[in-house]
Amino acid sequence: MPQLDFTTFLPQLFWLFISLSILYIMLSRIALPRISDVIEERKDTITDDLDEAKALSLEAEGVVEDLRAKLEEAKVQSQKNLMSERQKNMEKISIRRNEFEEKVSKDIASSENDINKSKESALKDISSVAEDIAEEMLNNLFVKKVEKRDLNKFSKNLN
């Protein structure tokens, strides 16, 4: 192997030094500045993106707080509206209930009057029917005919 031959060791070191120097110069003058520029550009881009993200995050937090405030305000307003409508409906229900109770009371009173009239009428009819039945029974039991006016006197005495 020629690399291990000590007689050519010095020229190999010389050419190694020259090759590495050329490589160093090329890297330091051409490749490394480009890489450095790309890295710097990436850092700037990342920094700008982070700054923009922070700004957007703060803006989003502000929007979220505004939305929460509006939501709370809407909730309070809806509660007020709900209570107002509930109160209106309760008043309407109360009015309708009172009207219904008045109507039912009138209907009950009217029905009671009708029942009382019917009862009185039935009682009047019953006394005349009772007189007719009593007359018929007495006529069937006795040979002598009973007068209707005698029965009327007797029934009036009973009342």
Coordinates of C-alpha atoms in Angstrom, one line a residue, residues 16 21 32 34-36 63 102 113 132-133:
L16 CA -2.8 16.5 1.8
S21 CA -6.3 24.1 2.1
L32 CA -20.2 28.1 4.2
R34 CA -24.2 30.2 1.4
I35 CA -25.1 27.8 4.3
S36 CA -24.7 30.6 6.8
V63 CA -61.4 37.7 20.1
E102 CA -116.0 33.7 36.1
N113 CA -130.9 27.9 38.9
D132 CA -153.9 11.7 40.7
I133 CA -152.4 8.5 42.0

